[in-house]
């Protein structure tokens, strides 16, 4: 018993001596830290997507919400396939009333008045990860929209009353298109609240923390060497901390066990305040960095109880309570932001690859266009030359007698050669509809334009080697001009040949036509001409391409009808029949006549279509020049 009392006395004396001799220094470290999501399930989630269910009156706001909201800190937005999915259901805000507020300006010694309309908003939020809901919340509340400010109370009251009436009328008529009503503003304010909430709950942000350790400097102290070893180890590790790498618990474990043993060696007493402060402070800070919540709280509370500097312990406890921890694993430092950076670079690289591929495609298209343009120009020159050569040498062509009589009926070869411009205005009657429709056509030796109203407008233009289309029915208000493909161009470019444009006679195909036996057609005895164009398949097999038929009146040599059947890979894909009637003379073609009434029969993938065209006016060589092309094509702008 005496020995035990002696040992206790020696320990007390030793601790008093240690207490008297101990001195210390403070060291501050600034390290990068991550503020985590409240949900550990999101630690490895890097992409997020927002999905919207909008009230039918709010459809226009959806695109604005996608652009301006719900980009959560620490994620990359994926338009459709983010692992973090936000589902937001927006109800139409409910208007309550318009209020007037007043503010007195002491400096100006006057009142100013402002009116604002109030709305009750309601938004349902569901947050999912791997199709499991981790958060669900209703966002209700009141939002206001300031609509007028003034110095006159009477004027503001009038404006407020009119605004109130306008809103109530909009609600009654279910018409919320007026942006001045304030409904959209209420939605955006609610969305801002939701975004702040989501960043608080789900976001990952980086920051810098100030960590303070206390190290023994008394070299004569019995614990100096071992505490110095801890100081050196923690100092070395603190300098290596990054957002991806934290403290090495394995290397620190023996030092932490040593510090914990000191609390038993130096029990709580007025003489051990200093050393216990140093030990508990260092243990609390280290375990907090290691995200051992229980031990960090234990030593932070002992630090407060030590009663030397309780504010330090309280500050650590406050940090612990505000920090999100994960059970049984460390996440003080994760590769999240490094992976985000890599993902961002990857996305940027993909965008760059797409950008380069886009420009390469443009270059390729330009090269292909130059080839196509050259081919088209050669084709235009060819059909013009063919027409002139054929008209100059009719006696030497196939079926020369018939050709001569057809050309003479149209006004003669010299008259046809001199035709440079033509203008047709047509009334179109489609079977089964009373909608008024008109068609206007212009053509020159190198241009062709079709303008149609059905009742929407579209344009098809051939301008030399180029061709464009503009269709209000498909592209809407901000319609753009689109360049036509080679196939569409070939279908339109035949109209550049003015004889075909006016009469539907294909002089470029004349020598390909075979005269078949005479045939009664629409009560008239007709010459029947046929040209069956064929091509080779990929298997080097002959397959049909286009079948042309022309029926010419044997009495007056008018073209009675033309038929065209197109084939796609050997299968019939398009049929068009034109029946010409009511031929009238045209003075510019001497005594020549061209059809003024045309019945169309078309069969394609849309089914059968029947309509009649009545040409109200036929102008040949009118004085409109190329103004229509300058106005509609160049000045109208291909945007």
XYZ file of C-alpha atoms in Angstrom:
639
model
C 0.000 0.000 0.000
C 2.864 2.337 0.829
C 4.481 1.504 -2.519
C 1.270 2.382 -4.383
C 0.929 5.695 -2.539
C 4.566 6.463 -3.305
C 4.073 5.707 -7.001
C 1.004 7.983 -7.173
C 2.936 10.725 -5.426
C 5.799 10.403 -7.899
C 3.340 10.537 -10.845
C 1.687 13.654 -9.458
C 5.083 15.277 -8.874
C 6.149 14.237 -12.377
C 2.986 15.636 -13.923
C 3.434 18.887 -12.001
C 6.980 19.099 -13.274
C 5.741 18.296 -16.822
C 3.032 20.919 -16.518
C 5.497 23.511 -15.374
C 7.980 22.720 -18.106
C 5.562 22.358 -21.092
C 5.421 25.015 -23.774
C 3.733 24.848 -27.166
C 3.242 26.533 -30.517
C 0.269 26.820 -32.866
C 0.476 25.776 -36.480
C -2.156 26.627 -39.097
C -2.692 24.549 -42.212
C -4.852 25.530 -45.169
C -6.143 22.495 -47.030
C -8.636 21.947 -49.883
C -11.904 20.378 -48.754
C -15.138 19.216 -50.335
C -18.619 20.067 -49.150
C -20.562 16.860 -49.756
C -24.075 15.985 -50.709
C -26.361 14.901 -47.926
C -26.785 11.595 -49.786
C -23.795 9.198 -49.944
C -25.468 7.453 -52.907
C -24.472 10.469 -55.030
C -20.734 10.211 -54.342
C -20.077 8.467 -57.646
C -22.789 10.219 -59.650
C -21.386 12.823 -62.040
C -24.227 13.664 -64.448
C -27.714 15.041 -63.888
C -30.846 15.558 -65.990
C -34.014 17.529 -65.268
C -37.372 16.350 -66.612
C -40.411 18.634 -66.658
C -44.139 18.066 -66.505
C -45.628 21.465 -67.293
C -49.188 22.643 -67.094
C -50.501 22.949 -70.659
C -50.538 26.739 -70.284
C -46.811 26.752 -69.410
C -45.384 24.767 -72.339
C -43.408 27.760 -73.644
C -41.583 28.105 -70.327
C -40.065 24.610 -70.461
C -37.259 25.538 -72.873
C -36.389 28.583 -70.734
C -36.239 26.465 -67.567
C -33.889 24.004 -69.292
C -31.534 26.820 -70.242
C -31.536 28.724 -66.947
C -32.132 26.307 -64.075
C -31.169 23.115 -62.295
C -27.464 22.989 -63.018
C -26.365 21.579 -59.661
C -22.860 22.254 -58.344
C -20.487 19.333 -58.861
C -22.353 17.717 -61.771
C -22.308 17.916 -65.535
C -25.676 18.352 -67.213
C -26.647 15.548 -69.552
C -29.698 16.479 -71.665
C -31.312 13.039 -71.363
C -29.315 10.340 -69.572
C -27.948 11.815 -66.339
C -27.611 9.361 -63.441
C -29.127 11.920 -61.082
C -32.661 12.550 -62.315
C -34.808 15.486 -61.248
C -38.533 15.288 -61.957
C -40.350 18.612 -61.608
C -44.095 19.050 -61.996
C -45.143 22.689 -62.388
C -48.761 23.633 -61.759
C -50.072 26.900 -63.124
C -49.517 29.622 -60.466
C -52.777 30.789 -58.888
C -53.313 34.543 -58.995
C -54.622 36.019 -55.718
C -54.555 39.817 -55.801
C -52.668 42.972 -56.761
C -51.352 45.072 -53.859
C -49.928 48.583 -53.623
C -46.977 49.442 -51.366
C -45.594 52.858 -50.468
C -42.058 53.986 -49.590
C -41.102 57.362 -48.141
C -37.854 58.936 -49.326
C -36.556 61.253 -46.588
C -33.966 62.829 -48.824
C -36.445 63.679 -51.569
C -39.247 64.266 -49.043
C -41.791 62.369 -51.089
C -43.656 59.081 -51.355
C -43.251 56.546 -54.144
C -45.769 53.797 -54.868
C -45.400 50.352 -56.386
C -47.914 47.683 -57.374
C -47.224 43.978 -57.441
C -49.395 40.976 -58.221
C -49.312 37.939 -55.921
C -49.388 34.295 -56.952
C -49.557 30.975 -55.123
C -47.115 28.510 -56.695
C -46.992 24.738 -56.466
C -44.141 22.559 -57.751
C -43.630 18.860 -56.996
C -40.008 17.644 -56.925
C -38.805 14.035 -57.033
C -35.096 13.191 -57.091
C -34.072 9.746 -58.279
C -30.795 7.814 -58.388
C -30.811 4.432 -60.130
C -34.632 4.753 -60.282
C -34.880 5.044 -56.488
C -36.402 8.195 -55.020
C -33.940 9.734 -52.538
C -35.776 13.021 -52.070
C -39.358 14.164 -52.566
C -40.680 17.615 -51.724
C -43.540 19.970 -52.534
C -42.603 23.600 -53.103
C -45.536 25.815 -52.391
C -45.544 29.449 -51.449
C -46.320 32.967 -52.485
C -44.449 34.863 -55.195
C -44.962 38.420 -56.353
C -44.437 40.241 -59.626
C -43.764 43.997 -59.578
C -45.634 45.554 -62.459
C -45.566 49.341 -61.984
C -43.894 52.106 -59.938
C -44.798 55.798 -59.730
C -45.052 58.909 -57.600
C -48.811 59.270 -58.034
C -50.964 56.983 -55.902
C -53.956 57.547 -58.172
C -52.039 56.582 -61.334
C -50.608 53.462 -59.693
C -54.102 52.465 -58.485
C -55.464 52.800 -62.036
C -52.564 50.764 -63.451
C -53.002 48.122 -60.743
C -56.744 47.897 -61.440
C -56.160 47.459 -65.173
C -53.471 44.861 -64.500
C -55.800 42.964 -62.152
C -58.539 43.016 -64.786
C -56.133 41.808 -67.475
C -54.990 38.864 -65.330
C -58.519 37.834 -64.372
C -59.550 37.956 -68.042
C -56.547 35.789 -68.979
C -57.480 33.270 -66.270
C -61.096 33.248 -67.438
C -60.100 32.716 -71.095
C -57.188 30.366 -70.271
C -54.935 32.583 -72.396
C -51.544 33.165 -70.734
C -49.587 34.222 -73.826
C -49.067 37.805 -72.575
C -45.636 37.842 -70.856
C -46.640 40.885 -68.819
C -49.081 38.891 -66.716
C -46.353 37.712 -64.329
C -47.089 33.983 -64.291
C -43.737 33.190 -65.890
C -41.956 35.427 -63.382
C -43.560 33.530 -60.490
C -42.368 30.244 -62.028
C -38.783 31.466 -62.357
C -38.707 32.708 -58.761
C -39.917 29.323 -57.535
C -37.376 27.572 -59.765
C -34.632 29.710 -58.211
C -35.711 28.624 -54.724
C -35.688 24.985 -55.818
C -32.237 25.319 -57.349
C -30.818 26.805 -54.139
C -32.399 23.970 -52.167
C -30.997 21.335 -54.530
C -27.500 22.803 -54.337
C -27.722 22.724 -50.536
C -28.964 19.118 -50.431
C -27.290 17.513 -53.432
C -24.425 19.734 -54.487
C -20.680 19.130 -54.220
C -18.500 22.220 -53.833
C -14.827 22.834 -53.132
C -13.450 25.154 -50.497
C -10.431 25.748 -48.288
C -10.354 24.969 -44.570
C -8.100 26.379 -41.849
C -6.931 23.623 -39.473
C -5.078 24.519 -36.253
C -2.825 22.049 -34.437
C -0.929 22.615 -31.197
C 2.591 21.137 -30.943
C 4.867 20.752 -27.891
C 8.095 22.776 -28.042
C 9.529 21.935 -24.591
C 12.506 19.745 -25.474
C 12.986 18.823 -21.825
C 9.459 17.409 -21.574
C 9.278 13.630 -21.249
C 6.736 13.373 -24.133
C 8.626 15.694 -26.470
C 10.226 13.137 -28.805
C 7.071 11.095 -29.432
C 4.920 14.205 -29.849
C 7.540 15.589 -32.256
C 7.189 12.399 -34.310
C 3.437 13.058 -34.570
C 4.103 16.698 -35.468
C 6.434 15.685 -38.285
C 4.043 13.045 -39.632
C 0.915 15.205 -39.576
C 2.819 18.196 -41.010
C 4.135 16.088 -43.888
C 0.680 14.673 -44.629
C -1.135 18.013 -44.380
C 1.146 19.447 -47.065
C 0.237 16.599 -49.434
C -3.557 16.797 -49.053
C -5.450 17.351 -52.307
C -9.126 17.091 -53.277
C -8.419 13.529 -54.362
C -6.131 12.427 -51.515
C -6.590 12.907 -47.782
C -4.721 11.728 -44.682
C -3.139 8.265 -44.558
C -4.861 6.679 -41.572
C -2.498 3.704 -41.581
C 0.582 5.862 -40.961
C -1.208 7.955 -38.353
C -2.689 5.074 -36.311
C 0.308 4.497 -33.958
C 0.561 8.240 -33.295
C -3.156 8.495 -32.536
C -2.959 5.548 -30.119
C -0.046 7.259 -28.406
C -1.970 10.539 -28.034
C -5.007 8.707 -26.664
C -2.789 7.005 -24.053
C -1.627 10.411 -22.831
C -5.159 11.230 -21.678
C -4.934 8.292 -19.265
C -1.399 9.181 -18.279
C -2.385 12.803 -17.606
C -5.928 12.737 -16.122
C -8.105 15.826 -15.895
C -6.721 18.209 -13.281
C -5.727 21.870 -13.095
C -2.071 20.846 -13.496
C -2.705 18.896 -16.767
C -4.745 21.515 -18.573
C -2.044 22.429 -21.105
C -1.047 18.934 -22.210
C -4.634 17.716 -22.287
C -5.577 20.728 -24.418
C -2.801 19.928 -26.918
C -3.738 16.235 -27.055
C -7.532 16.617 -27.310
C -7.239 19.404 -29.887
C -4.952 17.331 -32.109
C -7.072 14.192 -31.728
C -10.323 16.047 -32.542
C -8.830 17.753 -35.614
C -7.224 14.561 -36.923
C -10.297 12.351 -36.477
C -12.443 15.020 -38.112
C -10.132 14.984 -41.139
C -10.346 11.181 -41.129
C -14.163 11.503 -40.944
C -14.440 9.397 -37.806
C -17.444 11.260 -36.481
C -17.741 9.451 -33.137
C -14.117 9.946 -32.091
C -13.997 13.497 -33.419
C -17.016 14.378 -31.229
C -15.535 12.511 -28.231
C -12.301 14.477 -28.238
C -13.954 17.774 -29.171
C -16.186 17.429 -26.074
C -13.125 16.597 -23.930
C -11.512 19.696 -25.384
C -14.475 21.775 -24.196
C -14.410 20.108 -20.762
C -10.675 20.795 -20.500
C -11.722 24.394 -19.894
C -8.603 26.010 -21.329
C -10.036 27.278 -24.579
C -13.568 25.976 -24.934
C -14.245 28.048 -28.110
C -11.854 25.801 -30.040
C -13.752 22.695 -29.045
C -17.112 24.332 -29.739
C -15.927 25.348 -33.235
C -14.862 21.760 -34.006
C -18.206 20.395 -32.742
C -20.027 22.889 -34.962
C -18.007 21.748 -37.992
C -18.729 18.096 -37.167
C -22.462 18.746 -36.933
C -22.478 20.525 -40.290
C -20.442 17.853 -42.073
C -21.997 14.955 -43.978
C -20.351 11.617 -43.161
C -20.686 8.141 -44.620
C -20.785 5.037 -42.450
C -17.812 2.675 -42.496
C -15.869 4.450 -45.202
C -13.960 7.643 -45.761
C -15.002 10.224 -48.260
C -13.105 13.257 -47.024
C -11.280 13.299 -50.333
C -12.671 11.658 -53.446
C -11.683 11.680 -57.135
C -14.984 13.411 -57.927
C -13.654 16.718 -59.204
C -10.775 15.081 -61.070
C -13.328 12.821 -62.772
C -15.556 15.802 -63.502
C -12.598 17.526 -65.114
C -11.818 14.424 -67.183
C -15.469 14.079 -68.145
C -15.606 17.747 -69.096
C -12.460 17.340 -71.209
C -13.912 14.220 -72.801
C -17.124 16.053 -73.656
C -15.078 18.985 -74.980
C -13.013 16.581 -77.095
C -16.163 14.972 -78.443
C -17.564 18.401 -79.258
C -14.281 19.332 -80.920
C -14.321 16.093 -82.904
C -17.893 16.807 -83.948
C -16.904 20.370 -84.833
C -13.949 19.191 -86.934
C -16.089 16.461 -88.500
C -18.698 19.116 -89.287
C -16.172 21.302 -91.096
C -14.685 18.292 -92.851
C -18.198 17.404 -93.964
C -18.684 20.983 -95.181
C -15.428 20.793 -97.150
C -16.464 17.467 -98.608
C -19.892 18.841 -99.475
C -18.296 21.888 -101.113
C -16.061 19.638 -103.203
C -19.029 17.457 -104.127
C -21.054 20.574 -104.911
C -18.404 21.874 -107.296
C -18.578 18.568 -109.174
C -22.378 18.567 -109.076
C -22.496 22.214 -110.155
C -20.229 21.489 -113.108
C -22.447 18.559 -114.115
C -25.602 20.680 -113.812
C -24.162 23.545 -115.852
C -23.073 21.081 -118.502
C -26.597 19.602 -118.503
C -28.236 23.028 -118.905
C -25.917 23.908 -121.743
C -26.557 20.510 -123.312
C -30.359 20.788 -123.335
C -30.150 24.340 -124.706
C -27.747 23.271 -127.445
C -29.847 20.180 -128.189
C -32.980 22.305 -128.547
C -31.316 24.783 -130.905
C -29.648 22.031 -132.961
C -32.870 20.050 -133.183
C -34.915 23.095 -134.288
C -32.252 23.941 -136.887
C -32.151 20.414 -138.307
C -35.669 19.041 -138.062
C -35.483 17.111 -141.400
C -32.626 15.025 -140.041
C -34.301 13.961 -136.784
C -36.243 10.782 -136.101
C -39.895 11.005 -137.126
C -39.035 14.286 -138.855
C -42.435 14.835 -140.507
C -44.292 14.536 -137.234
C -41.780 16.762 -135.410
C -42.036 19.441 -138.103
C -45.840 19.555 -137.818
C -45.748 19.706 -133.995
C -43.165 22.525 -134.027
C -45.115 24.415 -136.703
C -48.266 24.136 -134.603
C -46.354 25.703 -131.706
C -45.350 28.691 -133.879
C -42.329 27.497 -135.800
C -38.720 26.776 -134.934
C -37.556 30.396 -135.131
C -40.302 31.550 -132.756
C -39.415 28.788 -130.282
C -35.713 29.712 -130.423
C -36.507 33.327 -129.573
C -38.525 32.516 -126.451
C -36.364 33.695 -123.521
C -38.917 34.308 -120.765
C -42.376 33.065 -119.899
C -44.889 33.847 -117.173
C -47.845 31.627 -116.351
C -50.550 32.375 -113.801
C -52.820 29.450 -112.968
C -55.940 28.702 -110.972
C -55.847 25.248 -109.426
C -58.908 23.234 -108.409
C -58.179 20.137 -106.331
C -60.869 17.490 -106.230
C -62.733 17.425 -102.911
C -61.768 20.893 -101.660
C -62.977 24.441 -102.143
C -59.834 26.097 -100.794
C -58.734 28.793 -103.296
C -55.346 27.930 -104.746
C -53.151 29.722 -107.219
C -49.925 28.889 -108.936
C -47.523 31.317 -110.503
C -44.582 30.334 -112.675
C -41.729 32.300 -114.169
C -39.034 30.909 -116.423
C -36.078 32.181 -118.420
C -33.448 30.327 -120.390
C -31.575 29.682 -117.104
C -34.167 30.239 -114.335
C -37.353 28.606 -113.166
C -39.558 29.581 -110.224
C -42.743 28.023 -108.919
C -44.697 29.929 -106.262
C -47.729 28.159 -104.860
C -50.440 28.874 -102.280
C -52.238 25.850 -100.866
C -53.057 28.107 -98.888
C -49.583 28.060 -97.284
C -46.728 29.275 -99.486
C -43.718 27.465 -100.764
C -41.133 28.251 -103.385
C -39.114 26.039 -105.680
C -36.421 27.858 -107.585
C -33.935 26.789 -110.228
C -31.359 29.515 -110.728
C -28.790 28.285 -113.200
C -27.042 25.288 -111.678
C -28.509 25.903 -108.230
C -31.941 25.098 -106.850
C -33.655 25.875 -103.531
C -36.921 25.302 -101.752
C -38.731 27.263 -99.060
C -41.755 25.655 -97.413
C -43.813 27.447 -94.751
C -45.759 24.284 -94.054
C -42.708 22.400 -92.757
C -40.324 24.976 -91.382
C -42.689 27.500 -89.810
C -42.172 31.194 -89.178
C -38.381 31.103 -89.140
C -38.212 29.104 -92.344
C -34.850 28.713 -94.054
C -34.024 28.168 -97.676
C -32.819 24.642 -98.401
C -30.706 23.649 -101.384
C -32.320 20.881 -103.405
C -30.705 17.520 -104.071
C -29.537 16.338 -107.479
C -32.706 14.230 -107.828
C -35.057 17.153 -107.069
C -32.992 19.388 -109.330
C -33.339 16.982 -112.246
C -37.121 17.022 -111.793
C -37.234 20.822 -111.925
C -34.457 21.631 -114.382
C -36.481 20.383 -117.359
C -38.620 23.491 -116.804
C -35.627 25.611 -117.711
C -36.249 24.433 -121.273
C -38.975 26.902 -122.200
C -40.667 24.669 -124.802
C -41.229 22.052 -122.108
C -42.196 24.769 -119.612
C -44.964 26.013 -121.915
C -46.119 22.825 -123.625
C -44.738 19.794 -121.720
C -42.977 18.656 -124.918
C -39.558 17.155 -124.115
C -37.509 18.044 -127.204
C -34.412 16.697 -125.466
C -36.018 13.238 -125.483
C -37.567 13.407 -128.968
C -35.040 11.116 -130.678
C -35.568 8.528 -127.932
C -39.295 8.267 -128.642
C -40.663 5.326 -130.598
C -43.871 5.879 -132.592
C -46.319 3.125 -131.701
C -49.611 2.366 -133.454
C -52.279 5.057 -133.651
C -54.583 5.156 -130.645
C -57.945 6.702 -129.817
C -57.397 8.969 -126.817
C -60.072 11.201 -125.263
C -62.162 10.782 -128.438
C -59.281 11.809 -130.724
C -57.130 9.711 -133.053
C -53.579 10.223 -131.793
C -50.006 9.378 -132.537
C -48.667 7.411 -129.581
C -44.993 8.010 -128.722
C -43.178 6.016 -126.054
C -39.738 6.031 -124.459
C -38.977 3.446 -121.780
C -35.825 4.552 -119.955
C -33.943 1.750 -118.176
C -30.876 1.484 -115.974
C -28.606 -1.167 -114.475
C -29.035 -2.541 -110.971
C -26.154 -3.265 -108.601
C -26.332 -6.842 -109.861
C -25.787 -5.606 -113.454
C -29.440 -6.360 -114.286
C -31.532 -4.078 -116.500
C -34.417 -2.569 -114.520
C -37.010 0.075 -115.487
C -36.380 3.709 -114.500
C -38.950 5.984 -116.237
C -41.674 5.261 -118.787
C -42.736 8.263 -120.938
C -45.847 8.412 -123.172
C -46.931 11.284 -125.443
C -50.237 11.408 -127.351
C -50.430 13.871 -130.304
C -53.660 14.731 -132.169
C -53.340 13.483 -135.784
C -55.670 16.227 -137.017
C -54.158 19.451 -135.607
C -50.932 18.132 -133.996
C -51.704 19.418 -130.523
C -50.292 17.415 -127.626
C -53.373 15.763 -126.123
C -51.714 14.129 -123.135
C -48.425 13.093 -121.540
C -47.854 10.295 -119.054
C -44.855 9.526 -116.896
C -44.277 6.522 -114.635
C -41.219 6.407 -112.353
C -39.786 3.219 -110.853
C -37.778 2.746 -107.686
C -35.571 -0.356 -107.779
C -37.857 -1.828 -110.403
C -41.096 -1.050 -108.519
C -43.585 1.602 -109.602
C -43.241 4.614 -107.293
C -44.844 7.561 -109.110
C -47.358 8.129 -111.904
C -48.363 11.457 -113.461
C -50.817 12.065 -116.291
C -51.525 15.445 -117.876
C -54.483 16.007 -120.195
C -54.251 19.226 -122.223
C -57.295 21.094 -123.520
C -58.506 24.498 -124.728
C -55.452 25.411 -126.820
C -55.224 29.149 -127.460
C -52.980 31.129 -129.782
C -50.148 33.208 -128.384
C -49.107 36.243 -130.434
C -45.438 36.021 -129.465
C -45.372 32.586 -131.075
C -46.958 33.899 -134.273
C -49.906 31.573 -134.831
C -48.674 29.062 -132.300
C -50.992 27.594 -129.695
C -50.304 26.351 -126.157
C -52.676 24.662 -123.660
C -54.685 26.806 -121.279
C -56.423 24.025 -119.354
C -54.647 21.008 -117.862
C -56.119 18.097 -115.893
C -53.634 16.312 -113.646
C -53.787 12.783 -112.290
C -51.031 11.834 -109.833
C -50.446 8.634 -107.929
C -47.581 8.395 -105.425
C -46.969 7.412 -101.789
C -49.746 9.850 -100.766
C -52.275 7.976 -102.874
C -54.241 9.385 -105.803
C -54.606 13.116 -106.434
C -56.690 14.826 -109.103
C -56.646 18.529 -109.877
C -57.183 20.964 -112.742
C -55.035 23.926 -113.718
C -56.551 26.807 -115.657
C -54.006 29.267 -116.996
C -55.496 32.748 -116.779
C -52.563 34.490 -118.441
C -49.594 33.420 -120.516
C -46.927 36.046 -121.095
C -43.939 35.231 -123.268
C -40.945 37.565 -123.052
C -42.645 39.896 -120.512
C -40.672 42.828 -119.185
C -40.105 41.452 -115.712
C -36.490 40.554 -116.429
C -34.860 38.686 -113.564
C -36.320 40.887 -110.870
C -38.243 38.048 -109.284
C -35.027 36.133 -108.742
C -33.173 39.159 -107.440
C -35.984 39.876 -104.998
C -36.907 36.384 -103.822
C -33.521 34.683 -103.975
C -30.754 37.190 -103.434
C -32.461 40.012 -101.546
C -34.901 37.661 -99.835
C -31.825 35.996 -98.454
C -30.894 32.357 -97.986
C -30.322 32.653 -94.248
